Short mmCIF file of C-alpha atoms in Angstrom, two decimals:
data_model
loop_
_atom_site.label_atom_id
_atom_site.label_comp_id
_atom_site.label_asym_id
_atom_site.label_seq_id
_atom_site.Cartn_x
_atom_site.Cartn_y
_atom_site.Cartn_z
CA UNK A 1097 0.27 -0.15 0.15
CA UNK A 1098 0.99 3.40 -1.16
CA UNK A 1099 1.63 6.46 1.52
CA UNK A 1100 -0.58 8.63 -0.59
CA UNK A 1101 -3.00 5.52 -0.04
CA UNK A 1102 -2.56 4.79 4.14
CA UNK A 1103 -2.15 8.32 4.58
CA UNK A 1104 -6.32 8.83 1.95
CA UNK A 1105 -7.31 6.40 4.00
CA UNK A 1106 -7.09 6.94 7.78
CA UNK A 1107 -8.29 10.30 7.21
CA UNK A 1108 -12.07 9.83 5.56
CA UNK A 1109 -11.59 6.09 8.27
CA UNK A 1110 -11.78 9.30 10.68
CA UNK A 1111 -13.29 11.17 8.89
CA UNK A 1112 -16.88 8.76 8.45
CA UNK A 1113 -15.74 7.83 12.58
CA UNK A 1114 -16.47 11.26 13.63
CA UNK A 1115 -19.46 12.05 11.04
CA UNK A 1116 -21.48 9.22 11.77
CA UNK A 1117 -20.39 8.33 15.45
CA UNK A 1118 -19.28 11.69 17.58
CA UNK A 1119 -21.33 10.93 20.09
CA UNK A 1120 -19.95 7.47 20.84
CA UNK A 1121 -16.11 8.82 21.26
CA UNK A 1122 -13.71 10.95 23.02
CA UNK A 1123 -10.83 10.00 21.03
CA UNK A 1124 -9.90 9.49 17.22
CA UNK A 1125 -6.00 9.23 16.40
CA UNK A 1126 -4.08 7.80 13.15
CA UNK A 1127 0.39 6.80 13.64
CA UNK A 1128 1.97 7.32 9.97
CA UNK A 1129 3.30 3.92 11.33
CA UNK A 1130 2.12 0.65 12.52
CA UNK A 1131 1.42 0.27 16.24
CA UNK A 1132 1.62 -3.47 18.03
CA UNK A 1133 -1.96 -3.65 18.39
CA UNK A 1134 -2.52 -3.40 14.82
CA UNK A 1135 -2.64 -7.05 12.75
CA UNK A 1136 -0.95 -5.75 9.75
#
């Protein structure tokens, strides 16, 4: 997956979460690299 595609995916995912579930969450974040809890 390219860096551009990865960035667009995470940006749109966060946008969707905030639009549809803003009352259900306090914090949303994305990292530039995978973390230990990510399944890549």
